[in-house]
Amino acid sequence: MKIAVIGAGWVGVTTAATLASLGHNIICADVNVSRIQKLQAGEVPFFEPGLLDLLTEGIRAERITFTGNNRDAITSAEVVFCCVNTPTGNDGITDIKALVAVAKDFARHHAPQAVFVIKSTVPGGTAKKIQDLITEDATLTNHDGGFGIASNPEFLAESTAVTDALRPARLVIGTNDLSALETMKRVYAPMLEQGIKLFSSDCTTAEVVKTAANSFLATRVSFINEVANYCNAVGADPMSVALGMGLDPRIGMMRPGVGYGGGCFPKDVQALLTEAERQHTPMTVLQATHQANYRQRQLLYGRLRQALGDDVAGKQVAILGVAFKPKTDDIRDAPALTFIENLLADGARVVAYDPKVKSRLVREYSGLGWASSALQAITGAHAIVLMCEWQEFVDLDMTTVKKLMAGQVVVDGRYVWSRQTLEELGFTYVV
Ligand code: UDX
Ligand code: UDX
């Protein structure tokens, strides 16, 4: 099938490469010209394991091309996937301006019976709004032959996006009519033949499945973090409690720590909270999830201060891991940034290291030092703060670390080390 993907961000590029691997012909558009040039040169503009290989395969097979012009992509496509960003504003409301603009381009230029697919995360009811907008606006004249609307949210986690896209736990497809559903089934036919589950519904239901699923996953993180705080108070081992609980398949695995960050959980939780408020159905559990997440960062920072004798000024602190999770270079709302800001405000000398995040942060935070290895960051540090569980930090030889440090405080923001081992080595273990 001929398919357009509009928005060549992290979701758009992964979607384009996946659809090409299913045998479709993809034309991918983005307003960002330098991004398109990079992609045309076979480069992925961000780090995502396995994506470069999948994309290269699609380009070599001549199944993916790129353009800076939405119209070029839309005119001959049977299906148009919209993957543009839908940020949450300061008021908590999802900004769908970019999505609306793409929908208008679709309305003007689509082929007869083409389906407009919303992949970006949006509040429940957005597809309906877009459909009304296209149908009712007299200036959008290209309605000959009709069109369909579908909501096909993504459930890709960064660092495993390629596997998540190729072998999803389920395909969620909301449509406004049977013909759009049939088209979407043709798009995903190779996956459906492999037995991947299809959940089909109306568009609004599919939209809510996405935002509620992310909010639920975020709630699990805040829940286990509060359980971990309790464990530390009564002398239970938080990681073991999480493992013990998670063996019940109804609960599943959870990792306690400094809390969630990234481009999705914080934004999606905030958006659902605001939407629920607007519908007069407040979500008090989710409100607590959000508050607990940001409180956790400050609680842990308070414990670091205490371990340093409430005297942070002039102390050298190493931040290990700046990305919001391992195997990505994404720093959106990363807990490490909260620590960097707090430490700099309190007068500490901060040296950060991350295997994938580049030192451009140094320009954004005046006074922040950047190391080219974990050991370099640690050398001379009074405290080390692990914010992201990259394997190379888990594998550090802590005897060597102890020798290189000027102090002995270790903040284990992701429960990767053993309290007992570290205390035996003479560290002050902080969680
Ligand atoms: C985006 C959404 O933010 C998220 O809500 C959704 O779940 C998935 O899609 P992501 O791919 O991470 O996530 O966003 P981003 O990396 O910002 O990429 C969006 C791309 O769309 C950018 O490359 C941007 O240039 C492009 N864009 C934006 C357009 O091509 N046209 C526009 O009008 C606006
Ligand atoms: C998430 C969802 O998993 C994915 O389905 C959706 O499409 C986008 O949002 P992502 O943000 O890439 O994906 O990462 P995820 O692995 O879910 O982790 C999010 C944050 O929660 C990270 O900061 C991670 O460190 C934290 N987390 C996650 C925990 O602290 N403990 C956990 O048990 C799980």
Coordinates of C-alpha atoms and ligand atoms in Angstrom, one line a residue:
M1 CA 0.0 0.0 0.0
K2 CA 1.1 3.6 -0.5
I3 CA 1.3 5.2 3.0
A4 CA 2.3 8.7 4.1
V5 CA 3.8 9.4 7.5
I6 CA 3.7 13.0 8.6
G7 CA 6.1 14.0 11.4
A8 CA 9.5 12.4 11.3
G9 CA 10.2 12.4 15.1
W10 CA 10.9 9.4 17.2
V11 CA 7.4 8.0 16.7
G12 CA 7.2 8.9 13.0
V13 CA 10.5 7.4 12.0
T14 CA 9.8 4.2 13.9
T15 CA 6.4 4.0 12.3
A16 CA 7.8 4.6 8.8
A17 CA 10.5 2.0 9.2
T18 CA 8.1 -0.6 10.6
L19 CA 5.4 -0.1 7.9
A20 CA 8.2 -0.4 5.2
S21 CA 9.3 -3.7 6.8
L22 CA 5.7 -4.9 6.4
G23 CA 6.1 -4.4 2.6
H24 CA 4.4 -1.0 2.2
N25 CA 5.7 2.0 0.3
I26 CA 6.2 4.9 2.6
I27 CA 6.7 8.6 2.0
C28 CA 7.6 10.4 5.2
A29 CA 7.3 14.2 5.6
D30 CA 8.5 16.7 8.1
V31 CA 8.5 20.5 8.3
N32 CA 12.1 20.3 9.7
V33 CA 14.2 20.5 6.6
S34 CA 17.5 19.6 8.3
R35 CA 15.8 16.5 9.8
I36 CA 14.6 15.4 6.3
Q37 CA 18.1 16.0 4.9
K38 CA 19.6 13.8 7.6
L39 CA 17.1 11.0 7.0
Q40 CA 17.6 11.2 3.2
A41 CA 21.3 10.7 4.0
G42 CA 20.4 7.5 5.9
E43 CA 20.9 9.0 9.4
V44 CA 18.6 8.7 12.3
P45 CA 18.5 12.1 14.2
F46 CA 18.3 10.5 17.6
F47 CA 19.5 7.3 19.4
E48 CA 17.2 4.3 19.3
P49 CA 18.7 0.8 19.3
G50 CA 18.0 -1.1 16.0
L51 CA 16.2 1.7 14.3
L52 CA 19.0 2.7 11.9
D53 CA 19.2 -0.9 10.6
L54 CA 15.5 -1.1 10.1
L55 CA 15.4 2.3 8.3
T56 CA 18.4 1.4 6.2
E57 CA 16.7 -1.8 5.1
G58 CA 13.6 0.1 4.0
I59 CA 15.6 2.8 2.2
R60 CA 17.7 0.1 0.3
A61 CA 14.6 -1.7 -0.7
E62 CA 13.3 1.6 -2.0
R63 CA 10.3 1.4 0.2
I64 CA 10.9 4.7 2.1
T65 CA 11.4 8.2 0.7
F66 CA 11.4 11.6 2.5
T67 CA 10.0 15.0 1.7
G68 CA 9.7 18.4 3.3
N69 CA 6.2 18.9 1.8
N70 CA 3.1 17.3 3.3
R71 CA 1.2 17.6 0.1
D72 CA 3.7 15.5 -1.8
A73 CA 3.3 12.8 0.8
I74 CA -0.5 13.0 1.0
T75 CA -1.8 13.1 -2.6
S76 CA -1.3 9.6 -3.6
A77 CA -1.4 7.8 -0.2
E78 CA -4.2 5.4 0.7
V79 CA -3.4 6.0 4.4
V80 CA -1.9 9.0 6.1
F81 CA -0.4 8.5 9.5
C82 CA -0.1 11.7 11.5
C83 CA 2.8 11.5 14.0
V84 CA 3.4 15.2 14.8
N85 CA 4.1 16.3 18.3
T86 CA 1.1 17.0 20.6
P87 CA 2.7 18.7 23.6
T88 CA 1.0 19.5 26.9
G89 CA 1.0 23.2 27.5
N90 CA 1.6 24.9 30.9
D91 CA -2.2 24.9 31.4
G92 CA -2.1 21.1 31.1
I93 CA -4.1 21.2 27.9
T94 CA -2.9 19.1 25.0
D95 CA -1.8 21.4 22.1
I96 CA -3.2 19.8 18.9
K97 CA -2.4 22.8 16.6
A98 CA 0.1 20.8 14.5
L99 CA -2.3 17.9 14.2
V100 CA -5.1 20.2 13.0
A101 CA -2.7 21.8 10.5
V102 CA -1.8 18.3 9.1
A103 CA -5.5 17.3 9.1
K104 CA -6.3 20.4 6.9
D105 CA -3.5 19.4 4.5
F106 CA -5.0 16.0 4.4
A107 CA -8.5 17.4 3.7
R108 CA -7.2 19.5 0.8
H109 CA -5.1 16.9 -0.9
H110 CA -6.2 13.3 0.0
A111 CA -7.0 10.6 -2.5
P112 CA -10.6 9.2 -2.6
Q113 CA -11.3 6.9 0.4
A114 CA -8.0 7.7 2.0
V115 CA -7.8 7.2 5.8
F116 CA -6.4 9.8 8.1
V117 CA -4.7 8.0 11.1
I118 CA -4.0 9.8 14.3
K119 CA -0.9 8.1 15.9
S120 CA 0.1 11.1 18.1
T121 CA -1.2 10.8 21.7
V122 CA -4.4 13.0 22.0
P123 CA -7.3 13.4 24.5
G124 CA -10.4 11.4 24.0
G125 CA -12.7 13.0 21.4
T126 CA -9.9 14.5 19.2
A127 CA -10.5 12.2 16.2
K128 CA -14.2 13.2 16.3
K129 CA -13.2 16.9 16.4
I130 CA -10.9 16.4 13.4
Q131 CA -13.6 14.6 11.5
D132 CA -16.1 17.4 12.1
L133 CA -13.5 20.0 11.2
I134 CA -12.8 18.4 7.9
T135 CA -16.4 17.8 7.1
E136 CA -17.7 21.2 8.1
D137 CA -15.1 23.5 6.8
A138 CA -16.3 24.7 3.3
T139 CA -12.7 25.8 2.4
L140 CA -11.5 22.2 2.6
T141 CA -13.0 21.1 -0.6
N142 CA -11.4 17.8 -1.5
H143 CA -14.2 15.5 -0.1
D144 CA -14.9 13.7 -3.4
G145 CA -14.8 10.0 -2.8
G146 CA -15.0 10.4 0.9
F147 CA -12.4 9.8 3.6
G148 CA -12.0 7.8 6.8
I149 CA -10.6 8.5 10.2
A150 CA -8.7 6.1 12.5
S151 CA -7.0 6.4 15.9
N152 CA -4.1 4.0 16.1
P153 CA -2.1 5.0 19.2
E154 CA 1.5 3.8 19.7
F155 CA 2.7 1.9 22.8
L156 CA 6.4 2.2 22.0
A157 CA 8.8 2.5 24.9
E158 CA 12.1 4.3 24.0
S159 CA 15.1 1.9 23.8
T160 CA 12.8 -1.0 22.8
A161 CA 10.7 0.9 20.2
V162 CA 11.7 -1.3 17.3
T163 CA 10.7 -4.6 19.0
D164 CA 7.6 -2.9 20.4
A165 CA 6.6 -1.7 16.9
L166 CA 7.4 -5.0 15.1
R167 CA 5.8 -7.3 17.8
P168 CA 3.3 -5.2 19.7
A169 CA 1.3 -6.7 22.7
R170 CA -1.8 -5.5 20.8
L171 CA -2.8 -3.3 18.0
V172 CA -5.3 -0.7 19.1
I173 CA -7.4 0.6 16.2
G174 CA -10.3 3.0 16.5
T175 CA -12.3 3.9 13.4
N176 CA -15.3 5.9 12.5
D177 CA -16.6 3.3 9.9
L178 CA -16.1 -0.3 8.7
S179 CA -14.4 0.8 5.5
A180 CA -11.6 2.6 7.5
L181 CA -11.3 -0.5 9.7
E182 CA -10.9 -2.7 6.7
T183 CA -8.1 -0.4 5.3
M184 CA -6.3 -0.5 8.7
K185 CA -6.5 -4.3 8.7
R186 CA -4.8 -4.3 5.3
V187 CA -2.0 -2.1 6.6
Y188 CA -1.3 -4.5 9.5
A189 CA -2.2 -7.7 7.6
P190 CA 1.2 -9.3 8.1
M191 CA 1.1 -8.7 11.8
L192 CA -2.5 -10.0 12.2
E193 CA -1.4 -13.1 10.2
Q194 CA 1.3 -13.7 12.8
G195 CA -1.4 -13.7 15.5
I196 CA -0.9 -10.3 17.0
K197 CA -4.0 -9.3 18.8
L198 CA -6.3 -6.6 17.4
F199 CA -8.4 -4.4 19.7
S200 CA -10.8 -2.5 17.6
S201 CA -13.2 0.2 18.8
D202 CA -14.5 3.6 18.1
C203 CA -11.9 6.4 17.9
T204 CA -12.6 8.0 21.3
T205 CA -12.3 4.6 23.0
A206 CA -8.9 3.9 21.3
E207 CA -7.7 7.4 22.3
V208 CA -8.6 6.8 26.0
V209 CA -7.0 3.4 25.9
K210 CA -3.7 5.1 25.2
T211 CA -3.8 7.9 27.7
A212 CA -5.2 5.7 30.4
A213 CA -2.6 2.9 29.8
N214 CA 0.3 5.4 30.1
S215 CA -1.3 6.9 33.2
F216 CA -1.8 3.5 34.8
L217 CA 1.9 2.6 34.1
A218 CA 3.0 5.8 35.7
T219 CA 0.8 5.1 38.7
R220 CA 2.6 1.8 39.2
V221 CA 5.9 3.7 39.3
S222 CA 4.7 6.2 41.9
F223 CA 3.0 3.4 43.9
I224 CA 6.2 1.3 44.1
N225 CA 8.2 4.3 45.0
E226 CA 6.0 5.1 48.0
V227 CA 6.2 1.4 49.0
A228 CA 10.0 1.6 48.7
N229 CA 10.1 4.6 51.1
Y230 CA 8.1 2.6 53.5
C231 CA 10.4 -0.4 53.1
N232 CA 13.4 1.8 53.9
A233 CA 11.7 3.0 57.0
V234 CA 10.9 -0.6 58.3
G235 CA 14.1 -2.3 57.0
A236 CA 12.6 -4.3 54.1
D237 CA 14.5 -4.5 50.8
P238 CA 12.5 -2.4 48.2
M239 CA 13.8 -4.2 45.1
S240 CA 13.1 -7.6 46.6
V241 CA 9.6 -6.4 47.6
A242 CA 9.0 -5.2 44.1
L243 CA 10.2 -8.6 42.7
G244 CA 8.1 -10.6 45.2
M245 CA 5.0 -8.6 44.3
G246 CA 5.7 -8.7 40.6
L247 CA 5.8 -12.5 40.5
D248 CA 2.0 -12.3 40.6
P249 CA 1.2 -11.9 36.8
R250 CA -1.6 -9.5 37.7
I251 CA 1.0 -7.1 39.2
G252 CA 4.1 -7.6 37.0
M253 CA 7.6 -6.2 37.4
M254 CA 8.2 -2.7 38.8
R255 CA 11.4 -0.9 39.5
P256 CA 11.4 1.5 42.4
G257 CA 13.7 4.6 42.3
V258 CA 13.8 8.3 41.8
G259 CA 10.6 8.3 39.7
Y260 CA 9.5 8.6 36.1
G261 CA 10.5 11.1 33.4
G262 CA 10.6 11.2 29.6
G263 CA 8.5 12.6 26.8
C264 CA 5.4 10.5 27.6
F265 CA 4.5 9.7 31.2
P266 CA 4.8 13.2 32.6
K267 CA 2.9 14.8 29.6
D268 CA 0.2 12.1 29.3
V269 CA -0.5 12.1 33.1
Q270 CA -0.8 15.9 33.1
A271 CA -3.0 15.9 30.0
L272 CA -5.4 13.2 31.3
L273 CA -5.7 15.0 34.7
T274 CA -6.6 18.3 33.0
E275 CA -9.1 16.6 30.6
A276 CA -10.8 14.7 33.4
E277 CA -11.0 18.0 35.4
R278 CA -12.7 19.6 32.4
Q279 CA -15.2 16.8 32.2
H280 CA -16.0 17.1 35.9
T281 CA -14.6 13.6 36.6
P282 CA -11.5 14.4 38.6
M283 CA -8.9 11.6 38.9
T284 CA -7.7 11.8 42.4
V285 CA -5.5 8.6 42.2
L286 CA -3.7 10.1 39.2
Q287 CA -3.3 13.4 40.9
A288 CA -1.5 11.6 43.7
T289 CA 0.6 9.7 41.1
H290 CA 1.8 13.0 39.6
Q291 CA 2.5 14.6 43.0
A292 CA 4.3 11.6 44.4
N293 CA 6.5 11.5 41.3
Y294 CA 7.9 15.0 41.8
R295 CA 8.0 14.7 45.6
Q296 CA 10.2 11.6 45.2
R297 CA 12.9 13.6 43.4
Q298 CA 12.9 16.2 46.2
L299 CA 12.8 13.5 49.0
L300 CA 15.9 11.9 47.5
Y301 CA 17.6 15.2 47.1
G302 CA 16.9 16.0 50.7
R303 CA 18.5 12.7 51.7
L304 CA 21.6 13.5 49.7
R305 CA 21.8 16.9 51.4
Q306 CA 21.5 15.2 54.8
A307 CA 24.2 12.7 54.0
L308 CA 26.5 15.6 53.1
G309 CA 25.8 17.2 56.5
D310 CA 23.5 19.8 54.9
D311 CA 26.5 21.5 53.6
V312 CA 26.4 21.1 49.8
A313 CA 28.2 24.4 48.8
G314 CA 31.6 23.7 47.3
K315 CA 31.1 19.9 47.4
Q316 CA 31.8 18.0 44.2
V317 CA 28.9 15.8 43.1
A318 CA 29.0 13.3 40.2
I319 CA 25.8 12.6 38.3
L320 CA 25.8 9.2 36.7
G321 CA 23.2 9.0 33.9
V322 CA 21.3 12.0 32.6
A323 CA 18.9 10.4 30.2
F324 CA 15.4 9.6 31.7
K325 CA 16.1 5.9 31.3
P326 CA 18.9 3.7 29.8
K327 CA 19.6 3.1 26.1
T328 CA 18.2 6.5 25.0
D329 CA 19.7 10.0 24.7
D330 CA 16.3 11.5 25.6
I331 CA 16.5 13.9 28.6
R332 CA 12.9 15.3 28.5
D333 CA 11.9 15.8 32.2
A334 CA 14.7 13.5 33.3
P335 CA 15.1 13.3 37.1
A336 CA 18.8 14.0 36.7
L337 CA 18.0 17.5 35.5
T338 CA 16.2 18.2 38.8
F339 CA 19.3 17.1 40.7
I340 CA 21.6 19.2 38.5
E341 CA 19.4 22.3 39.0
N342 CA 19.1 21.8 42.8
L343 CA 22.8 21.1 43.2
L344 CA 23.9 24.1 41.2
A345 CA 21.5 26.3 43.1
D346 CA 23.0 25.1 46.4
G347 CA 26.5 25.9 45.2
A348 CA 27.8 22.4 44.5
R349 CA 30.4 21.6 41.8
V350 CA 28.5 19.2 39.6
V351 CA 30.1 16.9 37.1
A352 CA 27.8 14.8 34.9
Y353 CA 28.4 11.8 32.7
D354 CA 26.0 9.8 30.4
P355 CA 27.1 7.4 27.7
K356 CA 24.7 8.8 25.1
V357 CA 23.6 12.3 26.2
K358 CA 26.0 14.8 24.7
S359 CA 27.6 17.6 26.7
R360 CA 25.4 20.4 25.1
L361 CA 23.9 20.5 28.6
V362 CA 27.0 22.3 29.7
R363 CA 25.8 25.3 27.7
E364 CA 22.3 25.2 29.2
Y365 CA 23.5 24.9 32.8
S366 CA 26.2 27.4 33.5
G367 CA 28.7 25.8 36.0
L368 CA 27.9 22.2 35.0
G369 CA 31.0 20.1 34.3
W370 CA 30.9 17.2 31.9
A371 CA 33.1 14.1 32.1
S372 CA 33.9 11.7 29.3
S373 CA 33.7 8.6 31.5
A374 CA 32.0 7.5 34.7
L375 CA 35.4 7.2 36.5
Q376 CA 36.4 10.7 35.4
A377 CA 33.1 12.1 36.8
I378 CA 33.7 10.2 40.1
T379 CA 37.3 11.3 40.6
G380 CA 37.4 13.7 43.5
A381 CA 33.6 13.5 44.2
H382 CA 32.2 13.8 47.7
A383 CA 29.0 12.1 46.5
I384 CA 27.9 10.2 43.5
V385 CA 24.3 10.2 42.3
L386 CA 23.0 7.5 40.0
M387 CA 20.0 8.7 38.1
C388 CA 19.8 6.2 35.2
E389 CA 20.6 2.5 35.3
W390 CA 23.0 2.2 32.4
Q391 CA 24.7 -1.2 32.6
E392 CA 28.2 0.4 32.8
F393 CA 27.2 2.0 36.1
V394 CA 25.8 -1.3 37.4
D395 CA 29.1 -3.0 36.6
L396 CA 31.3 -0.3 38.2
D397 CA 34.0 -1.8 40.5
M398 CA 33.0 0.0 43.7
T399 CA 36.3 -0.6 45.4
T400 CA 38.0 1.5 42.6
V401 CA 35.2 4.0 42.9
K402 CA 35.8 4.4 46.6
K403 CA 39.5 5.0 46.0
L404 CA 38.8 7.7 43.4
M405 CA 36.2 9.6 45.5
A406 CA 37.0 12.4 48.0
G407 CA 33.9 11.4 50.0
Q408 CA 31.8 8.3 50.5
V409 CA 28.1 9.2 49.7
V410 CA 26.3 7.2 47.1
V411 CA 22.8 8.0 46.0
D412 CA 21.3 4.9 44.3
G413 CA 18.4 6.4 42.4
R414 CA 17.5 3.2 40.7
Y415 CA 18.3 0.5 43.3
V416 CA 21.1 -1.1 41.2
W417 CA 23.6 -1.7 44.0
S418 CA 23.5 -3.7 47.2
R419 CA 23.2 -1.7 50.3
Q420 CA 25.1 -4.3 52.3
T421 CA 28.0 -4.5 49.9
L422 CA 28.4 -0.7 49.7
E423 CA 28.1 -0.3 53.5
E424 CA 30.8 -2.9 54.0
L425 CA 33.0 -1.0 51.6
G426 CA 32.5 2.1 53.8
F427 CA 30.0 4.0 51.6
T428 CA 27.1 6.0 53.0
Y429 CA 24.3 4.4 50.9
V430 CA 21.4 6.7 50.2
V431 CA 18.0 5.7 48.7
Ligands
UDX1 C1 5.0 12.6 19.1 C2 4.0 13.2 20.1 O1 4.6 14.3 20.8 C3 3.4 12.3 21.1 O2 2.4 12.8 21.7 C4 3.0 11.1 20.4 O3 2.6 10.1 21.3 C5 4.0 10.6 19.4 O4 4.4 11.6 18.5 P1 7.7 12.2 19.2 O5 7.8 11.5 17.9 O6 8.6 11.8 20.3 O7 6.2 12.1 19.8 O8 7.8 13.8 18.8 P2 8.9 14.6 18.1 O9 10.2 13.9 18.2 O10 8.8 16.0 18.7 O11 8.5 14.6 16.6 C6 7.5 15.3 16.0 C7 7.9 15.6 14.6 O12 6.8 16.2 13.9 C8 9.1 16.6 14.5 O13 10.1 16.1 13.7 C9 8.5 17.9 13.9 O14 9.3 18.6 13.1 C10 7.3 17.3 13.1 N1 6.2 18.2 12.8 C11 5.7 19.0 13.7 C12 5.8 18.3 11.4 O15 6.3 17.7 10.6 N2 4.8 19.2 11.1 C13 4.2 19.9 12.1 O16 3.3 20.7 11.8 C14 4.7 19.8 13.4
UDX2 C1 6.3 4.9 28.0 C2 5.4 3.6 27.8 O1 6.0 2.5 28.4 C3 5.1 3.4 26.3 O2 4.2 2.3 26.2 C4 4.5 4.7 25.7 O3 4.2 4.5 24.4 C5 5.4 5.8 26.0 O4 5.7 6.0 27.3 P1 8.9 5.4 27.8 O5 8.6 6.7 28.4 O6 9.8 5.2 26.7 O7 7.5 4.6 27.4 O8 9.6 4.5 29.0 P2 9.2 3.5 30.2 O9 10.1 2.4 30.1 O10 7.8 3.2 30.3 O11 9.7 4.4 31.4 C6 9.1 5.6 31.7 C7 9.8 6.2 33.0 O12 9.3 5.4 34.1 C8 11.3 6.1 33.0 O13 11.8 7.3 33.6 C9 11.6 4.9 33.8 O14 12.9 5.0 34.5 C10 10.5 5.0 34.8 N1 10.1 3.6 35.4 C11 9.5 2.7 34.6 C12 10.4 3.3 36.7 O15 10.9 4.2 37.4 N2 10.1 2.1 37.1 C13 9.5 1.2 36.4 O16 9.2 0.1 36.9 C14 9.2 1.5 35.0

